[in-house]
Amino acid sequence: MSLQRLRLAKNEDKRLRSGHLWIYSNEVDTTATPLRNFSAGEQVVVENQQGKVMGVAYVNPQSLICARMMTNDERPVDLNTLKKRIKSALALREQLFDQPCYRLIYGESDLLPGLVVDRFGDHLCVQLNTAGMDAMRDVVIEALVRMLQPTSILLRNDASVRKLEGLPLEVVTAYGEVPEEVELIENGVRFLAPLAAGQKTGWFYDQRPNREWLRNIVPGKRVLDVFSYVGSFGVQAAVFGADDVWCADISESALDMVHKNAELNGVADKLSTVQGDAFTTLKSLKEADERFDVIIVDPPAFIKRKKDQKEGILAYRRINEMAMRLLNDGGFLISGSCSMHMPREELLDLVRASARHIDRHAQILAEGMQGMDHPVHSAIPETRYLKAVLSRISRV
């Protein structure tokens, strides 16, 4: 099929030549190729100001990122293109992991912008986060079925980013019969995750390597897992030898899953749950004079937009400081941030500043990022979003 042309403005091809995949609306020569002439999700041939072909992208005139590159030639993206990209992504994960539990497709980093696929054995949870990927949903599902022969595929198309693309929010079964819960294995620990009713795709694989830190620091300790969700940190802490683990979350259904996961691993007797807002919970624990040896603070993104950075950083600092006040002398703190707009240096600095504010000394023992099933695109710094810091907090 013949594709329309999208022409870039003068000198706006540099980022694409370096490997970046995004085209912003102000980088388009809208005199030569008005954005209103394109339909959301439509595939186009991108060319620079001199008419040199840069490749094929899909376009969305409604979005600030108005196009995302898919290839470096003029051929439309089809089933074979998707199968080739999925095959490459699958080969990487199968080499890295001994269990079929991982993020199979991580958008731009796997050269499939807008597509996220989490694998739970024979079950797949898929997010189509852009108009371009949504337009290809049938072909995406067909490619996944052909490549993986899954039992089921659930579309978790309820991420807020779809609103920016002018897309509806929905959770629908795309293939097979989707179970309410799926089983996975992480760091040797078994879990159940709620697919349709859980957060995001039901599980957060990105923190896997940072949860492994617990193995060396929790034996015989008392542990508090804040923002615990279904117990990904807390249950692993119990399995790794902690004596007493408290999981705190605002969601009652998530805490019900914590107990299920504890029972699944034979550590139910070690685990307690606290329901409520995290800040309120930490304040109540301090008033009750509770103390812990290890605390994990892994909140949702406090900085969703760049303009929220100042307020978000204050929230991160406040929650970390409150956690530090609950630590025994020489206790360990794991601080996480999934906010893309929070630089790693900022997280390190707020750990330091929080400790100093309450007359504590913070020793940084390790820094972490997202796991290897969330590879970073070398030309797109935005694909490196997760930060984690392991520190030891002592009295001065």
Tab-separated table of C-alpha atoms in Angstrom:
chain	number	residue	atom	x	y	z
A	1	MET	CA	0.000	0.000	0.000
A	2	SER	CA	1.094	3.579	-0.648
A	3	LEU	CA	1.724	5.665	2.462
A	4	GLN	CA	1.382	9.424	2.867
A	5	ARG	CA	4.523	11.489	3.467
A	6	LEU	CA	5.299	13.358	6.680
A	7	ARG	CA	8.005	15.965	6.146
A	8	LEU	CA	10.216	17.251	8.950
A	9	ALA	CA	11.103	20.898	9.362
A	10	LYS	CA	14.623	22.072	8.604
A	11	ASN	CA	17.334	20.504	10.810
A	12	GLU	CA	14.786	18.430	12.744
A	13	ASP	CA	16.159	15.040	11.675
A	14	LYS	CA	19.186	15.008	13.982
A	15	ARG	CA	17.524	13.111	16.849
A	16	LEU	CA	16.129	10.505	14.489
A	17	ARG	CA	19.549	9.997	12.915
A	18	SER	CA	20.932	9.358	16.403
A	19	GLY	CA	18.378	6.585	16.897
A	20	HIS	CA	15.560	8.328	18.757
A	21	LEU	CA	12.057	7.264	17.692
A	22	TRP	CA	9.896	10.250	18.634
A	23	ILE	CA	8.801	13.163	16.467
A	24	TYR	CA	7.217	16.160	18.189
A	25	SER	CA	4.550	18.228	16.480
A	26	ASN	CA	6.773	21.328	16.367
A	27	GLU	CA	9.372	19.357	14.378
A	28	VAL	CA	7.050	18.825	11.417
A	29	ASP	CA	6.961	21.019	8.314
A	30	THR	CA	3.241	21.668	8.637
A	31	THR	CA	3.199	23.851	5.536
A	32	ALA	CA	4.287	20.964	3.323
A	33	THR	CA	2.481	18.254	5.325
A	34	PRO	CA	-0.277	19.656	7.580
A	35	LEU	CA	-0.927	17.354	10.535
A	36	ARG	CA	-4.684	17.729	10.048
A	37	ASN	CA	-4.327	15.697	6.850
A	38	PHE	CA	-3.424	12.568	8.832
A	39	SER	CA	-5.614	10.185	10.804
A	40	ALA	CA	-4.706	9.011	14.290
A	41	GLY	CA	-2.826	5.726	14.033
A	42	GLU	CA	-2.057	6.067	10.349
A	43	GLN	CA	1.315	4.831	9.069
A	44	VAL	CA	3.386	7.407	7.163
A	45	VAL	CA	6.746	7.649	5.439
A	46	VAL	CA	8.898	10.203	7.271
A	47	GLU	CA	11.308	12.292	5.246
A	48	ASN	CA	13.637	15.118	6.183
A	49	GLN	CA	13.556	18.613	4.735
A	50	GLN	CA	15.657	17.501	1.752
A	51	GLY	CA	13.264	14.634	0.970
A	52	LYS	CA	15.496	11.835	2.290
A	53	VAL	CA	13.449	8.945	3.673
A	54	MET	CA	13.978	8.392	7.399
A	55	GLY	CA	11.608	5.431	7.680
A	56	VAL	CA	8.009	4.559	8.508
A	57	ALA	CA	6.231	5.896	11.577
A	58	TYR	CA	2.694	5.911	12.836
A	59	VAL	CA	1.183	9.318	13.455
A	60	ASN	CA	-1.288	10.960	15.826
A	61	PRO	CA	-2.074	14.631	15.143
A	62	GLN	CA	-3.704	14.940	18.602
A	63	SER	CA	-0.548	14.088	20.538
A	64	LEU	CA	2.483	16.219	21.410
A	65	ILE	CA	4.575	13.261	20.252
A	66	CYS	CA	2.863	13.278	16.891
A	67	ALA	CA	4.759	10.341	15.362
A	68	ARG	CA	6.834	7.365	16.485
A	69	MET	CA	9.294	5.653	14.185
A	70	MET	CA	8.855	1.958	13.464
A	71	THR	CA	11.301	1.197	10.615
A	72	ASN	CA	14.137	2.817	8.682
A	73	ASP	CA	12.760	2.012	5.214
A	74	GLU	CA	9.551	2.677	3.283
A	75	ARG	CA	7.851	-0.669	3.834
A	76	PRO	CA	4.635	-0.561	5.898
A	77	VAL	CA	4.664	-2.292	9.263
A	78	ASP	CA	2.852	-5.612	8.913
A	79	LEU	CA	2.485	-8.995	10.590
A	80	ASN	CA	5.972	-10.091	9.568
A	81	THR	CA	7.505	-6.927	11.044
A	82	LEU	CA	5.772	-7.525	14.353
A	83	LYS	CA	6.700	-11.214	14.430
A	84	LYS	CA	10.353	-10.350	13.804
A	85	ARG	CA	10.409	-7.788	16.648
A	86	ILE	CA	8.599	-10.141	19.044
A	87	LYS	CA	10.988	-12.964	18.158
A	88	SER	CA	13.968	-10.741	18.990
A	89	ALA	CA	12.431	-9.613	22.293
A	90	LEU	CA	11.554	-13.193	23.227
A	91	ALA	CA	15.078	-14.434	22.494
A	92	LEU	CA	16.517	-11.860	24.897
A	93	ARG	CA	14.154	-12.759	27.743
A	94	GLU	CA	14.567	-16.489	27.279
A	95	GLN	CA	18.326	-16.044	27.570
A	96	LEU	CA	18.027	-13.920	30.717
A	97	PHE	CA	15.322	-15.767	32.670
A	98	ASP	CA	14.777	-19.417	33.508
A	99	GLN	CA	11.037	-18.912	34.072
A	100	PRO	CA	8.531	-17.483	31.534
A	101	CYS	CA	7.743	-14.584	33.865
A	102	TYR	CA	8.925	-11.198	32.612
A	103	ARG	CA	8.136	-8.095	30.606
A	104	LEU	CA	8.242	-9.500	27.108
A	105	ILE	CA	7.821	-6.218	25.209
A	106	TYR	CA	8.965	-2.878	26.575
A	107	GLY	CA	7.812	-0.379	23.970
A	108	GLU	CA	10.464	1.713	22.281
A	109	SER	CA	13.306	-0.343	23.737
A	110	ASP	CA	12.086	-3.346	21.756
A	111	LEU	CA	11.398	-1.151	18.709
A	112	LEU	CA	7.653	-1.510	19.267
A	113	PRO	CA	6.707	1.960	20.565
A	114	GLY	CA	3.452	2.062	22.458
A	115	LEU	CA	3.305	-1.684	23.101
A	116	VAL	CA	3.798	-3.311	26.502
A	117	VAL	CA	3.459	-7.060	27.056
A	118	ASP	CA	3.932	-8.825	30.384
A	119	ARG	CA	4.192	-12.604	30.364
A	120	PHE	CA	2.882	-14.844	33.126
A	121	GLY	CA	3.670	-18.291	31.785
A	122	ASP	CA	0.929	-19.072	29.259
A	123	HIS	CA	-0.957	-15.831	29.919
A	124	LEU	CA	-0.169	-12.416	28.440
A	125	CYS	CA	-1.217	-8.972	29.628
A	126	VAL	CA	-0.993	-6.333	26.894
A	127	GLN	CA	-1.135	-2.540	26.853
A	128	LEU	CA	-1.691	-0.652	23.596
A	129	ASN	CA	-0.773	2.829	24.766
A	130	THR	CA	-0.761	4.779	21.499
A	131	ALA	CA	-3.149	5.324	18.599
A	132	GLY	CA	-0.648	3.691	16.257
A	133	MET	CA	-0.460	0.484	18.266
A	134	ASP	CA	-4.200	0.522	18.890
A	135	ALA	CA	-4.768	0.672	15.130
A	136	MET	CA	-2.686	-2.505	14.819
A	137	ARG	CA	-4.337	-4.378	17.692
A	138	ASP	CA	-5.610	-7.273	15.577
A	139	VAL	CA	-2.221	-7.785	13.970
A	140	VAL	CA	-0.459	-7.470	17.345
A	141	ILE	CA	-2.706	-10.150	18.854
A	142	GLU	CA	-2.225	-12.404	15.832
A	143	ALA	CA	1.559	-12.030	16.056
A	144	LEU	CA	1.581	-12.830	19.788
A	145	VAL	CA	-0.624	-15.891	19.270
A	146	ARG	CA	1.559	-17.195	16.462
A	147	MET	CA	4.821	-16.596	18.315
A	148	LEU	CA	3.861	-17.747	21.826
A	149	GLN	CA	0.701	-19.886	21.562
A	150	PRO	CA	-0.648	-18.366	24.819
A	151	THR	CA	-3.679	-19.649	26.695
A	152	SER	CA	-5.055	-16.121	27.057
A	153	ILE	CA	-4.384	-12.480	26.236
A	154	LEU	CA	-5.850	-9.624	28.265
A	155	LEU	CA	-5.813	-6.043	26.985
A	156	ARG	CA	-5.232	-3.684	29.932
A	157	ASN	CA	-5.953	-0.574	27.914
A	158	ASP	CA	-6.783	1.540	30.953
A	159	ALA	CA	-3.527	3.490	31.366
A	160	SER	CA	-4.061	7.243	31.609
A	161	VAL	CA	-1.568	7.811	28.777
A	162	ARG	CA	-4.265	6.616	26.364
A	163	LYS	CA	-6.267	9.753	27.172
A	164	LEU	CA	-3.420	11.838	25.746
A	165	GLU	CA	-3.747	9.797	22.559
A	166	GLY	CA	-7.506	10.359	22.359
A	167	LEU	CA	-8.190	6.686	23.077
A	168	PRO	CA	-10.883	5.122	25.301
A	169	LEU	CA	-9.968	3.291	28.502
A	170	GLU	CA	-10.930	-0.377	28.525
A	171	VAL	CA	-10.049	-3.785	29.918
A	172	VAL	CA	-11.030	-6.539	27.486
A	173	THR	CA	-10.199	-10.134	26.711
A	174	ALA	CA	-8.482	-10.394	23.347
A	175	TYR	CA	-7.844	-14.127	23.222
A	176	GLY	CA	-8.780	-17.251	25.147
A	177	GLU	CA	-10.208	-17.265	28.662
A	178	VAL	CA	-8.413	-14.929	31.068
A	179	PRO	CA	-8.157	-16.104	34.703
A	180	GLU	CA	-8.716	-13.676	37.572
A	181	GLU	CA	-5.262	-14.472	38.931
A	182	VAL	CA	-2.075	-15.725	37.311
A	183	GLU	CA	0.933	-17.340	38.937
A	184	LEU	CA	4.503	-16.183	38.508
A	185	ILE	CA	7.886	-16.952	40.013
A	186	GLU	CA	10.307	-14.168	40.911
A	187	ASN	CA	13.663	-14.650	42.625
A	188	GLY	CA	12.523	-18.185	43.416
A	189	VAL	CA	9.357	-17.007	45.195
A	190	ARG	CA	5.846	-17.887	44.013
A	191	PHE	CA	3.171	-15.215	43.617
A	192	LEU	CA	-0.381	-14.771	42.438
A	193	ALA	CA	-1.139	-11.539	40.583
A	194	PRO	CA	-4.588	-10.138	39.714
A	195	LEU	CA	-4.665	-9.449	35.972
A	196	ALA	CA	-7.855	-7.497	35.299
A	197	ALA	CA	-8.377	-6.069	38.795
A	198	GLY	CA	-4.758	-5.309	39.707
A	199	GLN	CA	-2.571	-2.280	39.123
A	200	LYS	CA	-1.128	-1.721	35.632
A	201	THR	CA	-0.577	-5.197	34.150
A	202	GLY	CA	-1.074	-6.906	37.505
A	203	TRP	CA	2.576	-7.069	38.562
A	204	PHE	CA	5.685	-4.858	38.618
A	205	TYR	CA	8.507	-6.907	37.138
A	206	ASP	CA	10.771	-3.853	36.980
A	207	GLN	CA	11.843	-4.050	40.653
A	208	ARG	CA	12.934	-7.712	40.425
A	209	PRO	CA	16.722	-7.165	40.816
A	210	ASN	CA	16.220	-4.666	43.647
A	211	ARG	CA	14.021	-7.098	45.562
A	212	GLU	CA	16.963	-9.505	45.446
A	213	TRP	CA	18.795	-7.108	47.809
A	214	LEU	CA	16.505	-8.358	50.575
A	215	ARG	CA	18.133	-11.779	50.600
A	216	ASN	CA	21.243	-10.469	52.387
A	217	ILE	CA	19.701	-7.903	54.738
A	218	VAL	CA	16.460	-9.356	56.133
A	219	PRO	CA	17.319	-12.689	57.863
A	220	GLY	CA	16.196	-12.426	61.480
A	221	LYS	CA	14.919	-8.854	60.981
A	222	ARG	CA	11.666	-6.948	61.371
A	223	VAL	CA	10.552	-5.545	58.005
A	224	LEU	CA	8.039	-2.912	56.873
A	225	ASP	CA	6.927	-2.872	53.227
A	226	VAL	CA	5.202	0.439	52.436
A	227	PHE	CA	3.064	0.653	49.272
A	228	SER	CA	3.256	-3.137	49.345
A	229	TYR	CA	0.605	-3.827	46.694
A	230	VAL	CA	0.340	-7.674	46.654
A	231	GLY	CA	3.491	-8.192	48.711
A	232	SER	CA	6.209	-8.297	46.086
A	233	PHE	CA	8.850	-7.011	48.523
A	234	GLY	CA	7.250	-8.121	51.781
A	235	VAL	CA	6.574	-11.755	50.918
A	236	GLN	CA	10.054	-12.137	49.454
A	237	ALA	CA	11.469	-10.698	52.687
A	238	ALA	CA	9.578	-13.332	54.676
A	239	VAL	CA	10.775	-16.121	52.390
A	240	PHE	CA	14.353	-14.818	52.631
A	241	GLY	CA	14.334	-15.226	56.415
A	242	ALA	CA	12.780	-12.150	58.032
A	243	ASP	CA	11.209	-12.878	61.420
A	244	ASP	CA	8.349	-10.379	61.193
A	245	VAL	CA	7.008	-8.559	58.113
A	246	TRP	CA	4.398	-5.806	57.953
A	247	CYS	CA	2.849	-4.902	54.584
A	248	ALA	CA	1.080	-1.543	54.317
A	249	ASP	CA	-1.158	-0.477	51.427
A	250	ILE	CA	-4.289	1.577	50.858
A	251	SER	CA	-6.008	-1.202	48.909
A	252	GLU	CA	-7.903	-3.862	50.853
A	253	SER	CA	-7.970	-6.203	47.847
A	254	ALA	CA	-4.199	-5.863	47.413
A	255	LEU	CA	-3.652	-6.779	51.068
A	256	ASP	CA	-5.927	-9.798	50.645
A	257	MET	CA	-3.519	-10.908	47.918
A	258	VAL	CA	-0.597	-10.343	50.297
A	259	HIS	CA	-2.059	-12.955	52.630
A	260	LYS	CA	-2.696	-15.327	49.715
A	261	ASN	CA	0.896	-14.972	48.560
A	262	ALA	CA	2.216	-15.468	52.073
A	263	GLU	CA	0.209	-18.674	52.395
A	264	LEU	CA	1.400	-19.807	48.975
A	265	ASN	CA	4.972	-19.672	50.275
A	266	GLY	CA	4.342	-20.999	53.770
A	267	VAL	CA	5.179	-17.738	55.551
A	268	ALA	CA	1.701	-16.585	56.621
A	269	ASP	CA	2.680	-16.727	60.301
A	270	LYS	CA	5.372	-14.090	59.740
A	271	LEU	CA	3.214	-11.547	57.964
A	272	SER	CA	0.814	-8.794	59.069
A	273	THR	CA	-0.982	-6.152	57.009
A	274	VAL	CA	-1.960	-2.533	57.659
A	275	GLN	CA	-4.545	-0.826	55.462
A	276	GLY	CA	-4.501	2.924	54.931
A	277	ASP	CA	-2.830	5.915	53.343
A	278	ALA	CA	0.951	5.492	53.522
A	279	PHE	CA	1.679	8.847	55.153
A	280	THR	CA	-1.036	8.299	57.760
A	281	THR	CA	0.173	4.757	58.405
A	282	LEU	CA	3.770	5.832	58.986
A	283	LYS	CA	2.629	8.589	61.327
A	284	SER	CA	0.514	6.101	63.328
A	285	LEU	CA	3.384	3.611	63.547
A	286	LYS	CA	5.654	6.357	64.869
A	287	GLU	CA	3.076	7.368	67.475
A	288	ALA	CA	2.809	3.719	68.522
A	289	ASP	CA	6.616	3.631	68.905
A	290	GLU	CA	6.988	0.783	66.402
A	291	ARG	CA	10.501	0.106	65.108
A	292	PHE	CA	11.822	-1.853	62.137
A	293	ASP	CA	15.193	-3.086	60.895
A	294	VAL	CA	14.386	-2.870	57.180
A	295	ILE	CA	11.871	-0.568	55.475
A	296	ILE	CA	10.928	-0.527	51.789
A	297	VAL	CA	9.366	2.642	50.368
A	298	ASP	CA	8.342	2.073	46.745
A	299	PRO	CA	5.552	4.541	45.981
A	300	PRO	CA	3.657	5.146	42.748
A	301	ALA	CA	4.944	8.018	40.645
A	302	PHE	CA	4.717	11.231	42.665
A	303	ILE	CA	5.939	13.169	39.601
A	304	LYS	CA	3.747	12.326	36.617
A	305	ARG	CA	4.452	15.542	34.728
A	306	LYS	CA	7.502	17.754	34.657
A	307	LYS	CA	5.565	20.652	36.170
A	308	ASP	CA	4.870	18.476	39.236
A	309	GLN	CA	8.578	17.966	39.939
A	310	LYS	CA	8.978	20.362	42.869
A	311	GLU	CA	5.886	19.140	44.712
A	312	GLY	CA	6.683	15.502	43.920
A	313	ILE	CA	10.237	15.707	45.240
A	314	LEU	CA	8.889	17.120	48.513
A	315	ALA	CA	6.522	14.128	48.760
A	316	TYR	CA	9.396	11.692	48.151
A	317	ARG	CA	11.497	13.429	50.778
A	318	ARG	CA	8.669	13.432	53.311
A	319	ILE	CA	7.877	9.716	52.906
A	320	ASN	CA	11.543	8.736	53.139
A	321	GLU	CA	12.102	10.857	56.209
A	322	MET	CA	9.056	9.365	57.904
A	323	ALA	CA	10.371	5.886	57.139
A	324	MET	CA	13.806	6.717	58.551
A	325	ARG	CA	12.229	7.765	61.851
A	326	LEU	CA	10.892	4.216	62.204
A	327	LEU	CA	14.245	2.518	61.619
A	328	ASN	CA	16.364	1.028	64.350
A	329	ASP	CA	19.925	2.329	64.499
A	330	GLY	CA	21.833	0.814	61.589
A	331	GLY	CA	18.633	-0.223	59.821
A	332	PHE	CA	18.269	-0.525	56.049
A	333	LEU	CA	16.084	1.602	53.800
A	334	ILE	CA	15.170	0.742	50.209
A	335	SER	CA	13.905	3.887	48.465
A	336	GLY	CA	12.281	3.580	45.052
A	337	SER	CA	10.997	5.994	42.448
A	338	CYS	CA	9.307	5.149	39.166
A	339	SER	CA	8.967	8.823	38.202
A	340	MET	CA	10.716	9.443	34.890
A	341	HIS	CA	11.114	13.114	35.854
A	342	MET	CA	13.013	12.264	39.049
A	343	PRO	CA	16.757	12.126	38.228
A	344	ARG	CA	18.754	9.452	40.058
A	345	GLU	CA	20.938	12.173	41.567
A	346	GLU	CA	17.819	13.790	43.036
A	347	LEU	CA	16.791	10.542	44.733
A	348	LEU	CA	20.262	10.135	46.199
A	349	ASP	CA	20.224	13.717	47.410
A	350	LEU	CA	16.828	13.472	49.088
A	351	VAL	CA	17.935	10.304	50.933
A	352	ARG	CA	20.975	12.248	52.154
A	353	ALA	CA	18.929	15.346	53.012
A	354	SER	CA	16.237	13.361	54.802
A	355	ALA	CA	18.844	11.624	56.931
A	356	ARG	CA	20.622	14.856	57.803
A	357	HIS	CA	17.354	16.554	58.727
A	358	ILE	CA	16.739	14.021	61.495
A	359	ASP	CA	20.415	13.764	62.523
A	360	ARG	CA	21.070	10.451	60.813
A	361	HIS	CA	23.939	9.251	58.648
A	362	ALA	CA	23.003	7.599	55.341
A	363	GLN	CA	25.437	5.149	53.770
A	364	ILE	CA	24.559	4.330	50.159
A	365	LEU	CA	25.165	0.622	49.665
A	366	ALA	CA	23.690	0.054	46.219
A	367	GLU	CA	21.837	1.764	43.408
A	368	GLY	CA	19.393	-0.060	41.180
A	369	MET	CA	17.342	0.494	38.054
A	370	GLN	CA	14.688	-1.507	36.244
A	371	GLY	CA	15.429	-5.143	35.466
A	372	MET	CA	16.883	-6.445	32.229
A	373	ASP	CA	13.434	-7.235	30.863
A	374	HIS	CA	13.003	-3.428	30.748
A	375	PRO	CA	16.063	-2.621	28.591
A	376	VAL	CA	17.023	1.008	28.079
A	377	HIS	CA	16.962	2.312	24.517
A	378	SER	CA	20.425	3.832	24.124
A	379	ALA	CA	19.075	6.922	22.333
A	380	ILE	CA	15.953	7.431	24.477
A	381	PRO	CA	16.818	8.375	28.068
A	382	GLU	CA	13.101	8.386	28.901
A	383	THR	CA	13.147	4.574	28.786
A	384	ARG	CA	15.291	4.557	31.940
A	385	TYR	CA	12.767	5.556	34.566
A	386	LEU	CA	13.139	3.367	37.666
A	387	LYS	CA	15.517	4.279	40.466
A	388	ALA	CA	16.189	2.382	43.677
A	389	VAL	CA	18.622	3.115	46.489
A	390	LEU	CA	19.669	0.771	49.299
A	391	SER	CA	21.053	2.696	52.262
A	392	ARG	CA	22.019	2.041	55.851
A	393	ILE	CA	20.719	4.645	58.266
A	394	SER	CA	22.615	5.214	61.529
A	395	ARG	CA	22.525	7.711	64.347
A	396	VAL	CA	25.181	10.396	64.091
